CSV table of C-alpha atoms in Angstrom, one decimal:
chain,number,residue,atom,x,y,z
A,1,MET,CA,76.6,71.3,70.4
A,2,PRO,CA,78.5,69.6,73.3
A,3,MET,CA,79.8,66.1,72.5
A,4,ARG,CA,77.5,64.6,75.2
A,5,TYR,CA,74.4,65.6,73.3
A,6,VAL,CA,75.9,64.7,70.0
A,7,LEU,CA,76.6,61.2,71.3
A,8,LEU,CA,73.1,60.8,72.6
A,9,ALA,CA,71.6,61.9,69.3
A,10,LEU,CA,73.8,59.5,67.4
A,11,VAL,CA,72.9,56.6,69.6
A,12,LEU,CA,69.2,57.1,69.0
A,13,LEU,CA,69.7,57.7,65.3
A,14,ALA,CA,71.6,54.4,65.1
A,15,LEU,CA,68.7,52.7,66.8
A,16,LEU,CA,66.2,54.1,64.3
A,17,ALA,CA,68.6,53.2,61.4
A,18,LEU,CA,68.4,49.6,62.4
A,19,LEU,CA,64.8,49.5,61.5
A,20,PRO,CA,64.0,49.3,57.7
A,21,ARG,CA,61.2,51.4,56.5
A,22,ASN,CA,58.7,50.8,53.7
A,23,GLN,CA,58.9,54.4,52.7
A,24,GLN,CA,61.0,57.4,53.5
A,25,PRO,CA,59.3,59.9,55.9
A,26,ALA,CA,59.9,63.6,56.0
A,27,PRO,CA,63.3,64.3,57.5
A,28,ALA,CA,63.3,64.3,61.3
A,29,SER,CA,66.0,65.2,63.8
A,30,SER,CA,66.9,63.4,67.0
A,31,SER,CA,67.8,63.7,70.7
A,32,GLN,CA,68.4,61.8,73.9
A,33,ASP,CA,67.8,58.1,74.9
A,34,VAL,CA,63.8,57.6,74.8
A,35,ALA,CA,60.1,57.6,76.3
A,36,ALA,CA,56.7,56.1,76.4
A,37,PRO,CA,53.4,57.7,75.5
A,38,VAL,CA,52.6,60.4,78.0
A,39,ASP,CA,49.6,60.0,80.3
A,40,SER,CA,46.8,62.0,78.6
A,41,GLU,CA,46.3,64.0,81.8
A,42,PHE,CA,49.9,65.2,82.1
A,43,LYS,CA,50.3,68.8,81.0
A,44,PRO,CA,53.9,70.2,80.6
A,45,PRO,CA,54.3,73.1,83.0
A,46,ARG,CA,54.3,76.6,81.6
A,47,LEU,CA,57.5,78.3,82.5
A,48,GLN,CA,56.6,81.3,84.8
A,49,THR,CA,59.9,83.1,84.7
A,50,PRO,CA,60.9,86.6,83.4
A,51,ALA,CA,63.4,85.1,81.0
A,52,ALA,CA,60.8,82.7,79.6
A,53,ASP,CA,58.1,85.4,79.3
A,54,ASP,CA,60.5,87.8,77.6
A,55,ALA,CA,61.6,85.1,75.2
A,56,ALA,CA,58.0,84.2,74.5
A,57,GLY,CA,57.3,87.7,73.5
A,58,MET,CA,60.2,87.8,71.0
A,59,SER,CA,58.1,87.2,68.0
A,60,GLY,CA,55.5,89.0,65.9
A,61,PRO,CA,55.7,92.0,63.5
A,62,ASP,CA,57.3,94.4,66.0
A,63,VAL,CA,60.4,92.3,66.6
A,64,ALA,CA,63.4,93.2,64.4
A,65,CYS,CA,64.9,89.7,64.5
A,66,VAL,CA,65.1,86.5,66.5
A,67,PRO,CA,68.3,84.6,65.9
A,68,ASP,CA,68.1,80.9,65.1
A,69,PRO,CA,69.3,79.0,68.2
A,70,ASP,CA,71.6,77.0,66.0
A,71,ASP,CA,73.4,80.2,65.0
A,72,VAL,CA,74.1,81.2,68.5
A,73,GLU,CA,76.7,79.4,70.6
A,74,THR,CA,75.2,79.7,74.1
A,75,TRP,CA,76.4,76.4,75.6
A,76,PRO,CA,78.6,76.7,78.6
A,77,PRO,CA,82.1,75.1,78.4
A,78,GLU,CA,81.8,71.3,78.7
A,79,PRO,CA,83.5,70.2,82.0
A,80,THR,CA,87.0,68.8,81.5
A,81,PRO,CA,87.8,65.2,82.6
A,82,GLU,CA,89.9,66.7,85.4
A,83,GLU,CA,86.9,68.7,86.7
A,84,LYS,CA,84.7,65.7,86.5
A,85,GLN,CA,87.3,63.6,88.3
A,86,ALA,CA,87.6,66.2,91.1
A,87,ALA,CA,83.9,66.0,91.6
A,88,ILE,CA,83.9,62.2,91.7
A,89,ASP,CA,86.8,62.3,94.3
A,90,VAL,CA,84.6,64.5,96.5
A,91,LEU,CA,81.6,62.2,96.2
A,92,SER,CA,83.5,59.0,96.8
A,93,ARG,CA,84.7,60.4,100.1
A,94,SER,CA,81.2,61.4,101.2
A,95,ASP,CA,79.4,59.6,104.0
A,96,LEU,CA,76.1,59.9,102.0
A,97,ALA,CA,75.1,56.6,100.3
A,98,GLU,CA,73.6,58.5,97.3
A,99,HIS,CA,77.0,60.2,96.7
A,100,GLN,CA,78.8,56.9,96.9
A,101,LEU,CA,76.4,55.4,94.4
A,102,ALA,CA,76.7,58.4,92.0
A,103,ALA,CA,80.5,58.0,92.1
A,104,ILE,CA,80.2,54.4,91.0
A,105,ILE,CA,77.8,55.2,88.2
A,106,MET,CA,80.1,58.1,87.1
A,107,GLY,CA,82.9,55.6,86.6
A,108,ARG,CA,85.4,55.6,89.5
A,109,TRP,CA,85.7,54.1,93.0
A,110,PRO,CA,88.7,54.6,95.3
A,111,GLY,CA,91.4,52.1,94.7
A,112,MET,CA,90.1,51.1,91.3
A,113,LYS,CA,92.0,52.7,88.4
A,114,PRO,CA,91.2,52.3,85.6
A,115,PHE,CA,87.6,51.7,86.5
A,116,SER,CA,86.5,48.7,84.3
A,117,SER,CA,83.1,47.1,83.9
A,118,HIS,CA,84.2,44.4,86.3
A,119,ASP,CA,85.3,47.0,88.9
A,120,LYS,CA,81.8,48.6,88.5
A,121,LEU,CA,80.1,45.3,89.1
A,122,LEU,CA,82.1,44.6,92.3
A,123,ALA,CA,81.5,48.2,93.6
A,124,LEU,CA,77.8,47.9,92.9
A,125,ASP,CA,77.6,44.5,94.5
A,126,GLN,CA,79.3,45.9,97.7
A,127,PHE,CA,77.0,48.9,97.6
A,128,VAL,CA,73.8,46.8,97.3
A,129,ALA,CA,75.0,44.6,100.2
A,130,ARG,CA,75.2,47.7,102.3
A,131,ASN,CA,72.0,49.3,100.9
A,132,PRO,CA,69.6,46.4,100.0
A,133,GLN,CA,66.6,48.7,99.5
A,134,ASP,CA,68.3,50.9,96.9
A,135,SER,CA,66.4,50.2,93.7
A,136,ILE,CA,68.6,52.4,91.5
A,137,ALA,CA,71.7,50.6,92.6
A,138,PHE,CA,70.2,47.1,92.2
A,139,PHE,CA,68.9,47.8,88.6
A,140,SER,CA,72.4,49.1,87.7
A,141,LEU,CA,73.8,45.9,89.1
A,142,LEU,CA,71.3,43.8,87.2
A,143,ASN,CA,72.0,45.6,83.9
A,144,THR,CA,75.8,45.3,84.5
A,145,CYS,CA,75.5,41.5,85.0
A,146,ARG,CA,74.9,40.9,81.3
A,147,ASP,CA,78.7,40.4,80.8
A,148,PHE,CA,79.3,38.6,84.1
A,149,LEU,CA,76.6,35.9,84.5
A,150,HIS,CA,79.1,33.4,86.1
A,151,GLU,CA,80.1,35.9,88.8
A,152,ALA,CA,78.8,35.4,92.3
A,153,ALA,CA,77.2,38.9,92.2
A,154,CYS,CA,75.1,37.8,89.3
A,155,ALA,CA,74.0,34.4,90.6
A,156,ASP,CA,70.4,33.7,89.5
A,157,GLN,CA,69.1,33.3,93.0
A,158,ARG,CA,70.5,36.6,94.1
A,159,LEU,CA,69.1,38.5,91.1
A,160,HIS,CA,65.7,36.8,91.4
A,161,ALA,CA,65.6,37.8,95.1
A,162,GLY,CA,66.5,41.3,94.3
A,163,ILE,CA,63.9,41.7,91.7
A,164,ARG,CA,61.2,40.3,94.0
A,165,ARG,CA,62.3,42.7,96.7
A,166,LEU,CA,62.6,45.9,94.6
A,167,HIS,CA,61.2,45.4,91.1
A,168,ASP,CA,58.6,42.7,91.4
A,169,ASP,CA,56.1,44.5,89.1
A,170,ASN,CA,58.7,46.0,86.7
A,171,SER,CA,58.8,44.4,83.2
A,172,GLU,CA,62.3,45.6,82.5
A,173,ALA,CA,63.8,43.8,85.4
A,174,TRP,CA,62.1,40.5,84.6
A,175,ALA,CA,63.0,40.9,80.9
A,176,LEU,CA,66.7,41.2,81.8
A,177,LEU,CA,66.4,38.1,84.0
A,178,ALA,CA,64.7,36.2,81.2
A,179,SER,CA,67.5,37.0,78.8
A,180,TYR,CA,70.2,36.0,81.3
A,181,ARG,CA,68.5,32.7,82.0
A,182,ALA,CA,68.1,32.0,78.3
A,183,SER,CA,71.8,32.6,77.7
A,184,LEU,CA,72.5,30.0,80.4
A,185,ASN,CA,70.1,27.6,78.6
A,186,GLN,CA,67.6,27.7,81.4
A,187,GLU,CA,64.6,27.7,79.0
A,188,ASP,CA,61.7,27.0,81.4
A,189,ALA,CA,63.0,29.5,84.0
A,190,ALA,CA,63.6,32.1,81.2
A,191,LEU,CA,60.0,31.7,79.9
A,192,GLU,CA,58.7,32.0,83.4
A,193,ALA,CA,60.6,35.4,83.9
A,194,LEU,CA,59.4,36.6,80.5
A,195,GLY,CA,55.8,35.8,81.5
A,196,ARG,CA,56.3,38.1,84.5
A,197,ALA,CA,57.6,40.8,82.2
A,198,ALA,CA,54.6,40.4,79.9
A,199,THR,CA,52.1,41.1,82.7
A,200,ALA,CA,53.9,43.6,84.9
A,201,THR,CA,52.2,47.0,85.3
A,202,VAL,CA,55.4,49.1,85.4
A,203,SER,CA,58.2,49.3,82.8
A,204,ASP,CA,60.9,51.5,84.2
A,205,SER,CA,64.7,51.3,83.9
A,206,GLY,CA,65.0,54.1,86.4
A,207,ILE,CA,66.6,56.7,84.1
A,208,ALA,CA,64.5,59.6,85.5
A,209,ALA,CA,65.6,58.7,89.1
A,210,LYS,CA,69.2,58.2,88.0
A,211,LEU,CA,69.2,61.5,86.1
A,212,ASP,CA,68.0,63.3,89.3
A,213,LEU,CA,70.6,61.4,91.4
A,214,LEU,CA,73.5,62.3,89.2
A,215,GLU,CA,72.4,66.0,88.7
A,216,ARG,CA,72.2,66.5,92.5
A,217,ALA,CA,75.5,64.6,93.0
A,218,TYR,CA,77.3,66.8,90.5
A,219,ALA,CA,75.9,69.9,92.3
A,220,ALA,CA,77.3,68.6,95.6
A,221,GLY,CA,80.7,67.6,94.0
A,222,GLY,CA,81.7,70.6,92.0
A,223,GLY,CA,80.9,74.2,90.9
A,224,PHE,CA,79.0,73.2,87.8
A,225,SER,CA,76.0,75.0,86.4
A,226,ILE,CA,72.8,73.0,86.0
A,227,VAL,CA,73.5,72.9,82.3
A,228,GLN,CA,76.9,71.4,82.9
A,229,ARG,CA,75.4,69.0,85.5
A,230,LEU,CA,73.0,67.7,82.9
A,231,MET,CA,75.7,67.4,80.3
A,232,LEU,CA,77.7,65.2,82.6
A,233,ALA,CA,74.7,63.2,83.9
A,234,TRP,CA,73.4,62.4,80.4
A,235,GLY,CA,76.9,61.4,79.4
A,236,ASP,CA,77.1,58.9,82.3
A,237,ILE,CA,73.7,57.5,81.4
A,238,ALA,CA,74.6,57.2,77.7
A,239,ALA,CA,77.7,55.2,78.6
A,240,GLU,CA,75.6,52.4,80.1
A,241,GLN,CA,74.3,49.9,77.5
A,242,GLY,CA,70.5,49.9,76.8
A,243,HIS,CA,68.8,47.6,79.2
A,244,TRP,CA,66.4,46.3,76.5
A,245,LEU,CA,69.2,45.0,74.2
A,246,PRO,CA,69.6,41.5,75.9
A,247,ILE,CA,65.9,40.7,75.6
A,248,TYR,CA,65.7,41.9,72.0
A,249,ARG,CA,68.6,39.6,71.1
A,250,THR,CA,67.1,36.7,73.0
A,251,CYS,CA,63.7,37.1,71.4
A,252,LYS,CA,65.2,37.5,68.0
A,253,SER,CA,67.2,34.3,68.3
A,254,ARG,CA,64.4,32.2,69.7
A,255,ALA,CA,61.0,33.6,68.6
A,256,GLU,CA,61.4,32.7,64.9
A,257,SER,CA,61.1,29.0,65.5
A,258,ASP,CA,59.5,28.8,68.9
A,259,LEU,CA,55.9,30.0,69.2
A,260,ASN,CA,55.9,30.2,73.0
A,261,TRP,CA,58.8,32.6,72.8
A,262,ARG,CA,57.2,34.6,70.1
A,263,ARG,CA,53.9,35.0,72.0
A,264,LEU,CA,55.6,36.0,75.2
A,265,CYS,CA,58.1,38.3,73.5
A,266,LEU,CA,55.2,40.0,71.7
A,267,ASP,CA,53.2,40.4,74.8
A,268,TYR,CA,56.2,41.9,76.6
A,269,ALA,CA,57.1,44.3,73.7
A,270,ARG,CA,53.6,45.6,73.4
A,271,ARG,CA,53.4,46.3,77.2
A,272,ALA,CA,56.8,47.9,77.2
A,273,GLU,CA,55.9,50.2,74.4
A,274,ARG,CA,52.9,51.5,76.4
A,275,GLN,CA,54.8,51.8,79.7
A,276,VAL,CA,58.4,52.7,79.2
A,277,LYS,CA,59.7,56.0,80.4
A,278,THR,CA,62.4,56.8,77.7
A,279,VAL,CA,62.3,57.2,73.9
A,280,GLY,CA,65.2,54.7,73.5
A,281,ALA,CA,63.3,52.0,75.3
A,282,GLU,CA,60.2,52.8,73.2
A,283,VAL,CA,62.2,52.4,70.1
A,284,GLY,CA,63.6,49.1,71.5
A,285,ALA,CA,60.0,47.8,72.1
A,286,LEU,CA,59.0,48.8,68.6
A,287,ALA,CA,62.1,47.2,67.0
A,288,LEU,CA,61.3,43.9,68.8
A,289,GLN,CA,57.7,44.1,67.6
A,290,ARG,CA,58.8,44.7,64.0
A,291,THR,CA,61.1,41.7,64.1
A,292,LEU,CA,58.4,39.5,65.5
A,293,ALA,CA,56.0,40.8,62.8
A,294,GLU,CA,58.5,39.9,60.1
A,295,PHE,CA,58.8,36.3,61.6
A,296,SER,CA,55.0,36.1,61.2
A,297,GLY,CA,54.9,37.7,57.8
A,298,ASP,CA,52.3,40.2,59.0
A,299,ASP,CA,52.7,43.1,56.6
A,300,ASP,CA,49.7,45.0,58.1
A,301,GLU,CA,51.3,44.9,61.5
A,302,ILE,CA,54.7,46.0,60.1
A,303,ALA,CA,53.0,49.0,58.4
A,304,ALA,CA,51.3,49.9,61.7
A,305,ILE,CA,54.6,49.7,63.6
A,306,GLU,CA,56.2,52.0,61.0
A,307,ILE,CA,53.5,54.7,61.7
A,308,ARG,CA,54.4,54.5,65.4
A,309,LEU,CA,58.1,54.7,64.7
A,310,ASP,CA,57.5,57.8,62.6
A,311,ASP,CA,55.7,59.3,65.6
A,312,VAL,CA,58.8,58.7,67.7
A,313,ARG,CA,61.0,60.3,65.0
A,314,GLN,CA,58.7,63.4,65.1
A,315,VAL,CA,59.0,63.7,68.9
A,316,ILE,CA,62.8,63.9,68.8
A,317,ASP,CA,64.2,67.3,67.9
A,318,VAL,CA,67.9,68.0,68.5
A,319,SER,CA,67.5,71.7,67.8
A,320,SER,CA,65.2,72.2,70.7
A,321,SER,CA,67.9,70.9,73.0
A,322,LYS,CA,69.5,74.3,72.6
A,323,LEU,CA,66.8,75.5,75.1
A,324,LEU,CA,68.6,73.4,77.7
A,325,THR,CA,71.1,76.2,78.0
A,326,GLU,CA,68.5,78.1,80.1
A,327,GLU,CA,68.3,77.3,83.8
A,328,ALA,CA,64.5,77.6,84.1
A,329,ILE,CA,63.9,75.3,81.2
A,330,ASN,CA,66.3,72.7,82.6
A,331,GLN,CA,64.3,72.7,85.8
A,332,ALA,CA,61.0,72.3,84.0
A,333,TYR,CA,62.6,69.6,81.8
A,334,LEU,CA,63.7,67.6,84.9
A,335,GLU,CA,60.3,67.9,86.6
A,336,ALA,CA,58.4,66.8,83.5
A,337,PHE,CA,60.8,63.8,83.1
A,338,ALA,CA,60.1,62.7,86.6
A,339,VAL,CA,56.4,62.9,86.2
A,340,GLY,CA,55.7,61.8,82.7
A,341,GLY,CA,58.9,60.4,81.2
A,342,GLU,CA,61.1,61.6,78.4
A,343,ARG,CA,58.2,62.3,76.1
A,344,ALA,CA,56.8,64.7,78.6
A,345,ALA,CA,60.2,66.4,79.1
A,346,LEU,CA,60.6,66.8,75.3
A,347,ALA,CA,57.1,68.3,75.2
A,348,VAL,CA,58.4,71.0,77.5
A,349,LEU,CA,61.0,71.9,74.9
A,350,ALA,CA,58.5,71.7,72.0
A,351,ASP,CA,56.0,73.9,73.9
A,352,GLU,CA,58.7,76.5,74.5
A,353,VAL,CA,59.8,76.5,70.9
A,354,ALA,CA,56.2,77.0,69.8
A,355,ARG,CA,55.7,79.9,72.3
A,356,ARG,CA,58.8,81.7,71.0
A,357,GLY,CA,57.7,81.4,67.4
A,358,PRO,CA,59.9,80.9,64.4
A,359,ALA,CA,63.4,82.5,64.1
A,360,LYS,CA,63.6,85.8,62.3
A,361,PRO,CA,67.0,85.9,60.6
A,362,CYS,CA,69.1,88.9,61.7
A,363,PRO,CA,70.8,91.0,59.1
A,364,GLU,CA,74.5,90.4,58.5
A,365,PRO,CA,76.6,93.0,60.4
A,366,GLU,CA,78.0,95.6,58.2
């Protein structure tokens, strides 16, 4: 399996490992960053392609064997750093704003070598100044500000104005601002922002939109297959720190002794669990709820959270990511992610695994 997918799997496994369990569940495998419960009306698309239909028929008593995907190396070569850099060079010279933004997220901007986190902050700030309505760019700037709160680009007034302009009903943006204000000891302002996070009707860090942006940018910047484009895009996304970590740390440090913080942190975490678009953010919301339940000594709530965490573990399946070597499945995966979040995208893979049936071991060659 390419290193990009291995890294993503390890990140999520590490998140799950942070959470103690009362009992050991059945072994479960893992995958990309993370998603919220899917709208009950969302149905993963059935793949109407000859390749998919042929594969779906590769089971039953008349089939001699169906190799286990894990036994077949079908991944294309992972793009080299030089190939990625060549694509970034093309994008950074483009007149299209989305190509310029993609180049920044990918990790390079002309005249900045090596491209540090501070370089990225400055490049994002300049981009947002030129493109004030770009919500992807602003959220990336907001997330990058965690390490640069005393920089002009991260001034509270500027971040607050940007959230009101582009993410006014987004709990994840308000939660980041709450954590930043808390780190600057602006307690009342932090609680005000957390209150907004706890009542927002959207919880979206923009990963689906960013995945689409990067995939299209790599298509424009180089001769990569869709599989390679997704490898690169997921690698770029995985390189960015989880947006929920600052509020988790803030709530953990304050909610044990402050009931106002505990109440608002819990309201936010419950809302985020229901609304987030990725599995990683869902795990983050559950991790926060578990910590708060421990502060309250609520064993029943801890047990209920464990059940929901086990559900997340069952959703994640690294082996099914082998299906992402197929172009039609990649397209269906991206479409499902855009509509229903990562759980919906993973459901596409699970549905296809079920359609193909279990592997039938092939005999060893003589």
